[in-house]
Coordinates of C-alpha atoms in Angstrom, one line a residue:
Chain J
M27 CA 0.0 -0.3 0.1
A28 CA 2.7 2.4 0.3
E29 CA 2.7 3.0 -3.6
T30 CA -0.5 4.6 -2.7
A31 CA 0.9 7.2 -0.8
N32 CA 0.6 9.8 -2.8
P33 CA -3.1 9.2 -4.0
A34 CA -2.7 12.0 -6.5
H35 CA -0.2 10.4 -8.9
G36 CA -1.7 6.7 -7.9
P37 CA -2.3 4.9 -11.2
S38 CA -6.1 3.8 -10.1
D39 CA -6.8 7.0 -8.6
G40 CA -5.9 8.5 -12.3
E41 CA -8.3 6.5 -13.9
T42 CA -11.0 7.0 -11.7
R43 CA -10.7 11.0 -12.0
R44 CA -10.2 10.7 -15.6
D45 CA -13.2 8.7 -15.7
F46 CA -15.2 11.0 -13.3
L47 CA -14.4 13.9 -15.3
L48 CA -15.5 11.8 -19.0
Y49 CA -18.7 11.4 -17.3
A50 CA -19.0 14.6 -16.1
S51 CA -18.9 16.7 -19.2
S52 CA -20.5 14.1 -21.1
A53 CA -23.5 14.1 -18.8
V54 CA -23.3 18.3 -19.0
G55 CA -23.0 17.9 -23.0
V56 CA -25.9 15.8 -23.2
V57 CA -28.2 18.0 -20.7
G58 CA -26.8 21.2 -22.7
A59 CA -27.7 19.5 -26.1
G60 CA -31.0 18.5 -24.6
L61 CA -32.2 22.1 -23.8
A62 CA -30.8 23.3 -26.7
L63 CA -33.1 20.8 -28.8
W64 CA -36.4 22.3 -26.8
P65 CA -36.7 25.4 -28.5
F66 CA -36.6 23.3 -32.2
I67 CA -38.8 20.9 -31.1
H68 CA -41.5 23.0 -29.7
S69 CA -41.5 25.6 -32.8
M70 CA -43.2 22.5 -34.6
N71 CA -46.1 22.7 -31.7
P72 CA -48.8 25.1 -32.4
A73 CA -48.1 29.0 -32.2
A74 CA -50.0 31.4 -30.9
D75 CA -52.0 32.5 -34.0
V76 CA -52.9 28.5 -34.4
L77 CA -54.1 28.5 -30.5
A78 CA -55.7 32.0 -30.6
L79 CA -58.2 30.3 -33.4
A80 CA -58.7 27.4 -30.8
S81 CA -62.1 28.2 -30.2
T82 CA -65.4 28.9 -32.1
E83 CA -68.5 30.5 -31.3
V84 CA -72.1 29.2 -32.9
N85 CA -75.2 31.0 -33.2
L86 CA -77.8 28.0 -32.9
S87 CA -81.0 30.7 -34.0
A88 CA -80.7 29.9 -37.1
I89 CA -81.1 26.4 -37.5
A90 CA -84.6 24.5 -37.4
E91 CA -85.5 21.8 -36.0
G92 CA -84.3 18.9 -38.1
Q93 CA -81.8 20.9 -39.7
A94 CA -77.9 20.7 -39.1
I95 CA -75.1 23.0 -40.4
T96 CA -71.2 22.4 -40.3
V97 CA -68.8 24.4 -38.5
M98 CA -65.0 24.6 -38.9
W99 CA -63.1 24.3 -35.4
R100 CA -59.5 23.8 -35.1
G101 CA -59.5 23.2 -39.0
K102 CA -61.7 20.1 -38.5
P103 CA -65.5 20.1 -39.0
V104 CA -67.8 20.2 -35.9
F105 CA -71.3 18.7 -36.9
V106 CA -74.4 20.8 -34.9
R107 CA -77.5 19.1 -35.2
H108 CA -81.1 20.6 -34.4
R109 CA -82.5 16.8 -33.4
T110 CA -86.2 16.2 -34.0
E111 CA -88.5 14.5 -31.0
A112 CA -88.3 11.3 -33.0
E113 CA -84.4 12.1 -33.4
I114 CA -83.9 12.0 -29.8
E115 CA -86.3 9.0 -28.8
A116 CA -84.6 6.6 -31.4
A117 CA -81.3 7.6 -29.5
R118 CA -82.7 6.8 -26.1
S119 CA -84.5 4.1 -26.7
V120 CA -81.2 2.0 -27.3
N121 CA -80.0 -1.0 -25.3
I122 CA -76.8 0.3 -24.2
D123 CA -75.1 -3.0 -23.9
Q124 CA -75.2 -3.6 -27.5
L125 CA -73.3 -0.8 -28.7
A126 CA -69.9 -1.0 -29.7
D127 CA -68.9 1.9 -27.9
P128 CA -71.5 2.2 -24.8
Q129 CA -72.7 5.4 -23.8
S130 CA -76.2 6.8 -23.4
D131 CA -77.6 9.7 -25.4
E132 CA -77.4 11.6 -22.1
D133 CA -73.9 11.7 -21.8
R134 CA -73.4 12.7 -25.1
V135 CA -75.7 16.3 -25.0
Q136 CA -75.7 19.0 -22.7
Q137 CA -79.3 20.3 -24.4
P138 CA -81.2 16.8 -25.5
R139 CA -82.3 19.1 -28.8
W140 CA -78.6 20.1 -30.1
L141 CA -76.0 17.3 -30.9
V142 CA -72.7 18.8 -31.2
M143 CA -69.9 16.6 -31.9
V144 CA -66.6 16.3 -34.2
G145 CA -67.7 15.5 -37.8
V146 CA -64.6 12.9 -38.1
C147 CA -65.1 9.2 -38.7
T148 CA -63.0 7.7 -35.7
H149 CA -62.0 4.8 -38.4
L150 CA -59.7 6.8 -40.7
G151 CA -60.8 10.3 -40.8
C152 CA -63.4 10.9 -43.9
I153 CA -66.2 13.1 -43.1
P154 CA -69.7 10.7 -42.7
L155 CA -72.2 12.2 -44.9
G156 CA -76.0 12.8 -43.5
Q157 CA -75.5 16.7 -42.8
K158 CA -77.7 17.5 -45.6
P159 CA -81.3 16.4 -46.3
S160 CA -80.2 14.6 -49.7
D161 CA -77.4 12.7 -47.9
P162 CA -77.5 8.8 -47.0
K163 CA -77.5 8.6 -43.5
G164 CA -77.0 5.3 -42.7
D165 CA -79.3 2.2 -41.4
F166 CA -79.7 4.2 -38.1
G167 CA -81.2 7.1 -39.8
G168 CA -77.7 9.4 -38.3
W169 CA -74.6 9.5 -40.4
F170 CA -73.1 7.1 -43.0
C171 CA -69.4 7.2 -43.8
P172 CA -68.7 6.7 -47.6
C173 CA -65.5 5.6 -47.5
H174 CA -65.7 2.0 -45.4
G175 CA -69.1 2.2 -44.7
S176 CA -69.7 2.9 -40.8
H177 CA -73.0 3.8 -39.7
Y178 CA -73.7 6.1 -37.0
D179 CA -77.1 6.5 -35.2
T180 CA -78.9 9.9 -34.4
S181 CA -76.7 10.4 -31.5
G182 CA -73.6 10.0 -33.8
R183 CA -72.7 6.5 -31.9
I184 CA -71.0 3.6 -34.2
R185 CA -73.5 1.5 -34.6
K186 CA -72.3 -0.7 -37.9
G187 CA -69.2 -0.9 -40.0
P188 CA -65.3 -0.7 -39.0
A189 CA -64.9 2.4 -37.0
P190 CA -64.2 1.4 -33.2
L191 CA -65.7 4.8 -31.5
N192 CA -68.6 7.1 -31.3
L193 CA -67.9 10.7 -32.8
P194 CA -66.4 12.4 -30.5
I195 CA -67.6 15.2 -28.6
P196 CA -65.9 18.5 -28.5
E197 CA -65.6 20.5 -25.2
Y198 CA -68.3 23.1 -25.7
A199 CA -70.7 25.7 -23.6
F200 CA -73.7 27.4 -23.7
L201 CA -73.1 31.1 -23.3
D202 CA -76.7 31.7 -23.7
D203 CA -79.9 29.8 -25.2
E204 CA -79.1 30.4 -28.8
T205 CA -74.7 30.2 -28.7
I206 CA -72.4 28.1 -28.2
L207 CA -68.4 28.2 -27.5
I208 CA -66.8 25.4 -28.8
G209 CA -63.3 24.9 -27.3
Chain V
M19 CA -10.7 -3.2 -37.5
S20 CA -8.5 -1.1 -36.0
A21 CA -11.5 0.6 -33.5
A22 CA -11.0 -0.2 -29.9
S23 CA -14.0 -2.3 -29.6
N24 CA -15.0 -6.0 -28.7
N25 CA -18.7 -4.6 -29.2
K26 CA -19.9 -7.6 -31.8
I27 CA -22.5 -5.5 -33.0
V28 CA -19.9 -3.0 -33.8
K29 CA -17.7 -5.7 -35.6
W30 CA -20.7 -7.0 -37.5
V31 CA -21.6 -3.5 -39.0
D32 CA -17.6 -2.7 -39.3
E33 CA -16.8 -5.6 -41.5
R34 CA -19.7 -4.6 -44.0
L35 CA -19.6 -0.9 -43.6
P36 CA -16.3 0.0 -42.0
I37 CA -18.2 3.3 -40.7
F38 CA -16.3 3.0 -37.0
T39 CA -13.0 2.2 -38.7
M40 CA -13.1 5.6 -40.7
V41 CA -14.1 7.4 -37.4
Q42 CA -11.3 5.8 -35.5
H43 CA -9.2 7.1 -38.3
S44 CA -10.2 10.2 -39.0
A45 CA -11.4 11.6 -35.4
V46 CA -9.7 9.3 -32.6
E47 CA -6.2 8.6 -34.2
Y48 CA -5.4 10.9 -36.9
P49 CA -1.8 12.3 -35.9
T50 CA -2.0 16.1 -35.4
P51 CA 1.3 18.4 -35.2
R52 CA 1.5 18.7 -31.3
N53 CA 2.0 22.0 -31.5
L54 CA -1.2 23.5 -33.1
N55 CA -2.7 26.9 -31.4
Y56 CA -5.9 28.4 -31.1
W57 CA -6.3 29.7 -34.5
W58 CA -6.4 26.1 -35.4
N59 CA -9.6 26.1 -33.6
F60 CA -11.4 28.0 -36.1
G61 CA -11.9 25.4 -38.6
S62 CA -14.0 22.9 -36.5
L63 CA -15.5 25.7 -35.5
A64 CA -17.1 27.0 -38.8
G65 CA -18.2 23.3 -39.3
F66 CA -20.0 23.7 -35.4
A67 CA -21.6 27.2 -37.4
L68 CA -22.6 25.3 -40.5
V69 CA -24.6 22.6 -38.6
I70 CA -26.3 25.3 -36.6
M71 CA -27.4 27.2 -39.7
I72 CA -28.7 23.9 -41.3
L73 CA -30.9 23.2 -38.0
T74 CA -32.1 26.8 -37.6
G75 CA -32.8 26.9 -40.9
L76 CA -34.7 23.3 -41.6
F77 CA -36.9 24.6 -38.2
L78 CA -37.4 28.1 -39.8
A79 CA -38.0 26.7 -43.5
M80 CA -41.1 25.0 -41.5
S81 CA -42.7 28.4 -40.4
Y82 CA -41.7 30.5 -43.7
T83 CA -43.6 31.3 -47.0
A84 CA -41.9 31.9 -50.3
H85 CA -44.0 34.1 -51.7
T86 CA -44.3 38.0 -51.9
D87 CA -47.5 38.4 -50.4
Y88 CA -46.9 36.5 -47.2
A89 CA -42.9 36.7 -47.1
F90 CA -42.4 39.4 -44.5
Q91 CA -45.5 38.3 -42.7
S92 CA -44.3 35.0 -42.3
V93 CA -41.2 36.2 -40.9
E94 CA -42.7 38.5 -38.3
R95 CA -45.2 35.5 -37.5
I96 CA -42.1 33.5 -36.6
M97 CA -40.9 36.7 -34.3
R98 CA -43.8 36.7 -32.7
D99 CA -45.9 33.7 -33.1
V100 CA -44.3 30.7 -33.3
N101 CA -43.0 29.1 -30.2
Y102 CA -39.2 30.3 -30.1
G103 CA -39.2 31.3 -33.5
W104 CA -37.4 34.5 -32.5
L105 CA -34.8 32.4 -31.0
L106 CA -34.2 30.5 -34.2
R107 CA -34.7 33.6 -36.5
Y108 CA -31.7 35.4 -34.6
M109 CA -29.6 32.4 -34.0
H110 CA -29.8 32.6 -38.2
A111 CA -29.6 35.8 -38.5
N112 CA -26.4 36.1 -36.2
G113 CA -25.6 32.9 -37.4
A114 CA -24.2 33.9 -40.7
S115 CA -22.4 36.7 -39.3
M116 CA -20.7 34.2 -36.8
F117 CA -20.0 31.9 -39.6
F118 CA -18.2 34.7 -41.8
I119 CA -16.2 35.6 -38.3
V120 CA -15.2 32.1 -38.2
V121 CA -14.0 31.5 -41.6
F122 CA -12.9 35.0 -42.3
I123 CA -10.1 34.2 -39.4
H124 CA -9.5 30.9 -40.7
I125 CA -8.7 32.0 -44.0
F126 CA -6.5 34.5 -42.4
R127 CA -4.7 31.8 -40.6
G128 CA -4.4 29.9 -43.7
L129 CA -3.0 32.9 -44.7
Y130 CA -0.2 33.8 -41.9
Y131 CA 0.9 30.1 -41.6
G132 CA 0.9 29.2 -45.6
S133 CA -1.2 26.6 -45.5
Y134 CA -2.0 27.2 -49.2
K135 CA 1.4 26.3 -50.2
P136 CA 2.6 22.8 -51.4
P137 CA 0.9 19.7 -50.9
R138 CA -2.2 21.9 -49.7
E139 CA -3.3 23.7 -53.1
I140 CA -6.3 21.9 -53.4
L141 CA -7.3 21.9 -49.5
W142 CA -7.1 25.4 -50.1
W143 CA -9.0 26.0 -53.5
V144 CA -12.1 23.9 -51.6
G145 CA -11.8 26.3 -49.0
L146 CA -12.6 29.4 -51.5
V147 CA -15.1 27.5 -53.0
I148 CA -17.2 27.1 -49.9
M149 CA -16.5 30.5 -49.2
L150 CA -18.2 31.7 -52.6
L151 CA -21.1 29.1 -51.7
M152 CA -21.0 30.6 -48.4
M153 CA -21.6 34.0 -50.3
A154 CA -23.8 33.0 -52.4
T155 CA -26.1 31.4 -49.7
A156 CA -26.1 34.3 -47.3
F157 CA -27.2 36.9 -50.0
M158 CA -30.0 34.3 -51.2
G159 CA -31.1 34.0 -47.6
Y160 CA -31.0 38.0 -47.2
V161 CA -33.6 38.1 -49.7
L162 CA -36.1 35.6 -48.4
P163 CA -37.6 38.4 -45.3
W164 CA -38.6 40.6 -48.3
G165 CA -37.9 43.5 -46.7
Q166 CA -36.7 46.8 -48.2
M167 CA -32.5 45.6 -48.1
S168 CA -34.0 42.3 -49.0
F169 CA -35.7 43.4 -52.1
W170 CA -32.8 46.1 -53.0
G171 CA -30.1 44.2 -52.4
A172 CA -31.3 41.3 -54.6
T173 CA -31.9 43.8 -57.2
V174 CA -28.3 45.7 -56.7
I175 CA -26.3 41.9 -56.9
T176 CA -28.6 40.4 -59.7
N177 CA -27.9 43.7 -61.8
L178 CA -24.2 43.0 -61.6
F179 CA -24.8 40.4 -63.9
S180 CA -25.6 42.7 -66.6
A181 CA -22.2 44.6 -66.8
I182 CA -21.5 40.9 -69.0
P183 CA -21.3 42.4 -72.4
V184 CA -24.0 41.0 -75.0
V185 CA -25.7 38.7 -72.9
G186 CA -25.9 40.2 -69.6
E187 CA -29.2 41.3 -69.7
H188 CA -30.7 38.4 -70.5
I189 CA -28.8 36.5 -67.8
V190 CA -30.5 39.0 -65.4
V191 CA -34.0 38.6 -67.1
W192 CA -33.2 34.8 -66.5
L193 CA -31.9 35.3 -62.8
W194 CA -35.2 37.1 -62.1
G195 CA -37.6 35.0 -64.2
G196 CA -39.4 38.4 -65.1
F197 CA -38.7 41.5 -65.9
S198 CA -37.9 42.6 -62.2
V199 CA -37.5 41.1 -58.9
D200 CA -40.6 39.1 -58.0
N201 CA -42.0 36.2 -56.8
P202 CA -40.2 34.0 -58.8
T203 CA -37.0 35.5 -58.3
L204 CA -37.9 34.7 -54.4
N205 CA -39.1 31.5 -54.8
R206 CA -36.1 30.3 -56.9
F207 CA -33.9 31.9 -54.2
F208 CA -35.6 30.0 -51.5
A209 CA -35.1 26.8 -53.5
L210 CA -31.7 27.6 -53.4
H211 CA -30.9 28.7 -49.9
F212 CA -32.3 25.1 -49.1
L213 CA -30.0 23.6 -51.7
L214 CA -27.0 25.4 -51.0
P215 CA -25.7 24.8 -47.4
F216 CA -25.8 21.0 -48.3
V217 CA -23.7 21.7 -51.2
I218 CA -21.6 23.3 -48.7
L219 CA -21.7 20.4 -46.1
G220 CA -20.5 18.1 -49.2
A221 CA -17.9 20.4 -50.0
V222 CA -16.8 20.5 -46.2
V223 CA -16.2 17.1 -46.8
V224 CA -14.0 17.1 -49.7
H225 CA -11.9 19.5 -47.5
V226 CA -11.5 17.4 -44.9
W227 CA -10.8 14.8 -47.0
A228 CA -8.1 16.6 -48.3
L229 CA -7.1 18.0 -45.1
H230 CA -6.3 14.3 -43.4
T231 CA -4.4 13.1 -46.9
V232 CA -2.0 16.2 -46.6
R233 CA -2.5 16.7 -42.8
S234 CA -2.6 19.8 -41.0
N235 CA 0.0 22.4 -41.3
N236 CA 1.1 23.9 -38.0
P237 CA 2.5 27.0 -36.6
L238 CA 6.0 26.1 -37.6
G239 CA 5.1 25.5 -41.4
I240 CA 7.3 22.3 -41.3
D241 CA 6.2 18.7 -41.9
V242 CA 5.8 16.4 -39.4
K243 CA 9.0 14.0 -39.5
S244 CA 8.5 11.6 -36.6
P245 CA 5.6 10.2 -34.7
Q246 CA 7.1 12.5 -32.1
D247 CA 5.7 15.5 -33.8
T248 CA 1.8 14.3 -33.6
I249 CA -0.4 13.5 -31.0
P250 CA -3.8 11.7 -31.6
F251 CA -6.6 13.9 -32.4
H252 CA -8.7 12.0 -29.6
P253 CA -8.6 13.5 -26.8
Y254 CA -6.3 16.5 -27.4
Y255 CA -7.9 18.2 -30.1
T256 CA -11.6 17.1 -29.5
I257 CA -11.0 18.6 -26.0
K258 CA -9.2 21.6 -27.5
D259 CA -12.0 21.9 -30.0
L260 CA -15.3 21.7 -27.4
Y261 CA -13.1 24.4 -25.3
G262 CA -13.5 26.6 -28.4
M263 CA -16.7 26.1 -28.6
G264 CA -17.6 27.6 -25.5
V265 CA -15.9 30.5 -25.9
F266 CA -17.6 31.0 -29.2
M267 CA -20.7 30.2 -27.6
M268 CA -20.2 33.0 -25.4
F269 CA -19.3 35.2 -28.0
F270 CA -22.3 34.2 -30.1
A271 CA -24.8 34.8 -26.9
V272 CA -23.6 37.6 -26.7
F273 CA -25.2 38.8 -30.0
L274 CA -28.0 36.5 -29.7
F275 CA -29.5 37.5 -26.7
W276 CA -28.4 41.2 -26.3
Y277 CA -27.7 42.8 -29.7
P278 CA -29.4 40.6 -32.2
N279 CA -30.1 43.2 -34.8
A280 CA -26.4 45.3 -34.4
L281 CA -25.8 43.3 -37.3
G282 CA -28.6 43.4 -39.6
H283 CA -30.0 46.9 -40.9
P284 CA -33.7 48.4 -39.7
D285 CA -34.8 49.1 -43.2
N286 CA -35.0 45.4 -43.9
Y287 CA -37.9 45.9 -41.2
I288 CA -40.0 47.6 -43.6
P289 CA -41.8 45.6 -46.2
A290 CA -40.0 45.6 -49.8
D291 CA -41.5 48.1 -51.9
P292 CA -40.2 48.3 -55.2
M293 CA -41.4 51.5 -56.5
V294 CA -38.9 53.2 -53.0
T295 CA -35.2 52.6 -52.9
P296 CA -33.7 53.3 -49.3
A297 CA -31.6 56.3 -48.9
H298 CA -28.2 54.0 -48.2
I299 CA -28.1 51.0 -49.5
V300 CA -25.4 48.7 -47.8
P301 CA -24.9 45.0 -47.9
E302 CA -24.1 43.1 -44.9
W303 CA -21.3 43.4 -43.3
Y304 CA -19.2 40.5 -44.4
F305 CA -19.4 41.5 -48.1
L306 CA -18.3 45.4 -47.3
P307 CA -14.7 44.7 -48.5
F308 CA -15.9 43.2 -51.9
Y309 CA -18.1 46.0 -52.2
A310 CA -15.6 48.5 -51.5
I311 CA -13.8 46.9 -54.4
L312 CA -17.2 46.8 -56.7
R313 CA -17.1 50.5 -56.2
A314 CA -13.5 51.7 -56.5
V315 CA -13.5 51.5 -60.4
P316 CA -15.7 53.9 -62.1
D317 CA -17.0 51.3 -64.8
K318 CA -19.8 48.9 -64.3
L319 CA -18.0 45.4 -65.8
G320 CA -14.4 46.7 -64.6
G321 CA -15.7 46.7 -61.0
V322 CA -17.5 43.6 -61.3
L323 CA -14.4 41.6 -63.1
L324 CA -12.7 43.4 -59.8
M325 CA -14.2 42.0 -57.4
F326 CA -14.6 38.5 -58.6
A327 CA -10.7 38.9 -59.1
S328 CA -10.2 39.6 -55.4
I329 CA -11.4 36.0 -54.8
G330 CA -9.7 34.4 -57.9
V331 CA -6.7 36.0 -57.0
L332 CA -6.2 34.2 -53.6
A333 CA -6.6 30.8 -55.5
A334 CA -3.5 31.6 -57.5
L335 CA -1.7 32.3 -54.2
P336 CA 0.3 28.9 -53.8
W337 CA 2.2 29.8 -56.7
L338 CA 2.0 33.9 -56.3
D339 CA 3.7 33.1 -52.9
T340 CA 7.4 32.2 -54.0
S341 CA 8.9 31.9 -50.6
K342 CA 10.3 28.1 -49.5
V343 CA 9.0 29.0 -46.0
R344 CA 5.4 28.6 -45.0
S345 CA 5.0 29.8 -41.4
C346 CA 5.2 34.1 -41.2
T347 CA 6.8 33.0 -37.6
F348 CA 9.9 32.7 -39.8
R349 CA 9.8 35.4 -42.1
P350 CA 10.7 38.5 -40.9
I351 CA 9.5 41.4 -43.5
Y352 CA 6.3 39.3 -45.0
K353 CA 5.1 39.3 -41.7
W354 CA 4.3 42.8 -41.3
F355 CA 3.0 42.8 -44.8
F356 CA 0.4 40.4 -43.8
W357 CA -0.5 42.9 -41.0
I358 CA -0.8 45.3 -43.4
F359 CA -2.8 43.0 -45.8
V360 CA -5.2 42.6 -43.1
A361 CA -5.2 46.1 -42.3
D362 CA -6.4 46.9 -45.7
T363 CA -8.9 44.4 -45.9
F364 CA -10.6 46.2 -42.6
V365 CA -10.2 49.6 -44.2
L366 CA -11.6 48.2 -47.6
G367 CA -14.6 47.0 -45.0
Y368 CA -15.1 50.5 -43.4
I369 CA -14.8 52.2 -46.9
G370 CA -17.7 49.5 -48.3
A371 CA -20.2 50.8 -45.4
M372 CA -19.5 54.8 -46.3
P373 CA -21.2 56.5 -49.1
A374 CA -19.9 56.8 -52.5
E375 CA -18.6 60.7 -52.0
E376 CA -15.0 61.7 -51.1
P377 CA -12.6 61.3 -49.0
Y378 CA -14.4 57.4 -49.3
V379 CA -13.7 56.8 -53.1
V380 CA -10.0 57.8 -53.0
I381 CA -9.1 56.0 -49.8
G382 CA -11.3 52.8 -51.4
Q383 CA -9.5 53.0 -54.7
V384 CA -5.7 53.0 -52.6
A385 CA -6.9 50.1 -50.4
T386 CA -8.1 48.3 -53.5
A387 CA -5.1 48.9 -55.3
W388 CA -2.6 47.7 -52.6
Y389 CA -5.2 44.5 -52.0
F390 CA -3.6 43.7 -55.4
I391 CA -0.6 44.7 -55.1
H392 CA 0.2 43.1 -51.9
L393 CA -1.2 39.3 -53.6
L394 CA 0.2 40.3 -57.0
I395 CA 3.8 42.0 -56.3
I396 CA 4.6 42.0 -53.3
T397 CA 4.0 38.3 -52.3
P398 CA 6.3 37.3 -54.8
L399 CA 8.6 40.1 -54.5
V400 CA 9.6 39.3 -50.8
G401 CA 9.5 35.7 -51.2
W402 CA 12.7 36.2 -53.4
L403 CA 14.2 38.6 -51.6
E404 CA 13.8 37.9 -47.9
K405 CA 16.1 35.7 -45.8
P406 CA 13.8 33.8 -43.5
K407 CA 14.8 32.7 -39.7
P408 CA 16.1 29.0 -39.4
L409 CA 13.6 26.8 -39.2
P410 CA 13.9 24.4 -36.1
E411 CA 15.3 20.7 -37.0
S412 CA 11.2 19.1 -36.5
I413 CA 7.9 20.2 -34.4
S414 CA 9.2 18.2 -31.5
S415 CA 12.6 19.6 -31.5
P416 CA 12.0 22.7 -29.3
V417 CA 9.9 20.6 -27.2
V418 CA 12.4 18.4 -26.2
K419 CA 15.5 20.8 -26.0
S420 CA 13.7 22.8 -23.8
G421 CA 13.0 20.0 -21.7
A422 CA 15.9 18.7 -21.5
A423 CA 17.3 22.2 -20.6
T424 CA 14.8 22.5 -17.4
E425 CA 15.9 18.9 -16.7
A426 CA 19.5 20.2 -16.7
A427 CA 19.1 23.0 -15.1
R428 CA 16.9 21.6 -12.3
N429 CA 19.6 18.8 -11.9
A430 CA 22.5 21.7 -11.6
A431 CA 20.3 23.2 -9.0

């Protein structure tokens, strides 16, 4: 052990100190590179002007019973439908346990007359038909996606076809009886 | 395989594609003269600056719109709305200046230590090609924000080609894709500005290839004679280059965070207006010496030719310099002329920024004349007439001898 009397110059000690310096400087380098990388990655996230347009106000007063309109929200179509009593009845009389994506109609609306949902098929992103009176509405009187044949009911739930989920409900709120704010 | 790894995957790959061996040879073992000083940091710094420019440029391109109606707004959107867009744009704009600072120092280092002399002529030429590509890239990049300086800079520089006899006007119309600098010009400049950095990258690979063939010059300017004269690149010069990078990044950060617009021109924050020329058009600082040479000649074609000649003459330097000695350290007379030449380029840069009136015109003409006198007359003449100082026997001998001397002195004490 006499050789290690001067530890600063001992061969084994020199190795560990060099190792320490190598690991320490590598760690600093990796952390620094990671920090430097973040602005680059974050620059690809939605910019301030994009986020500023992330909510949409919709006036419901002009939509008559049985009519539907499509509004643009975050670059996607949102279906707003003024449902008839028969449509609401059809949506509520379904046995929920038989659905592919079980969800009650009550959970999908804030006011039964107004169905608000993102009009993008949950299969591969096409826009289902059913907004216009002349459109095919599928076997369940709601919407029909022409791309791969998914059928949605009057609550926008998937009933038949390859789509796995119901049409999603966006975050929205009634500002007053005739206005909603989506997003 | 010489790669110091027993890893089976590394071996498997290396036997099929010797990429690890290549890295080992060129970045680890590469025998580097042991006496390189800090002026040798600027090569790796230039490579670092190129990487910064390509990275920031790529991400800026994702938010930029190359159309005369949207370009200016899209740049302002980058500044205000895109996350860290201000940082990316300021890094890119100031990074261009940093790149030129580093490359100019790199070139002056080559001039002082005679790095252009045999056998490094092609290495030198590839370097000059890189500088020309950088200038073209920087010019076209400056057009993209579509401010007043962008537009009028593009107009003035493309009009240089109209000085060519007979076909000049046709060439300019072809460059513009129209009858003035307009949307087609902006579109093609964006396409080329995206392409050229990768061409530069390719030229850098050739530059490094040539370097590793003829090996690095060194401050003594004498050839490596024995393994004693060299040390492996890693860890000695990797760590030294990293240290230089740290200092460089601090220098960069001062401009980036405190004076991000100091090297730019305020007029470029005015949207391009083809109907109004700014009162005082000045190129970016890195073009100023060349701009001064252009203006020194009261003749359109003559000025353009002289400006291109100022770089062309540098390509002939390996033959214009008749000295047998590379490094100015051993050239007592030429050393002074080197520093006068450096000062001359600074004078040219200053004149380039001044308006075209007296006394600047005469000073610019004298400085331009000296630029060419230095390269075409002084350099060959001094090479013949000067008596260089005696060269050391080898790169290691001064070190080894002085080491032996101190050892002897210590023993004596």
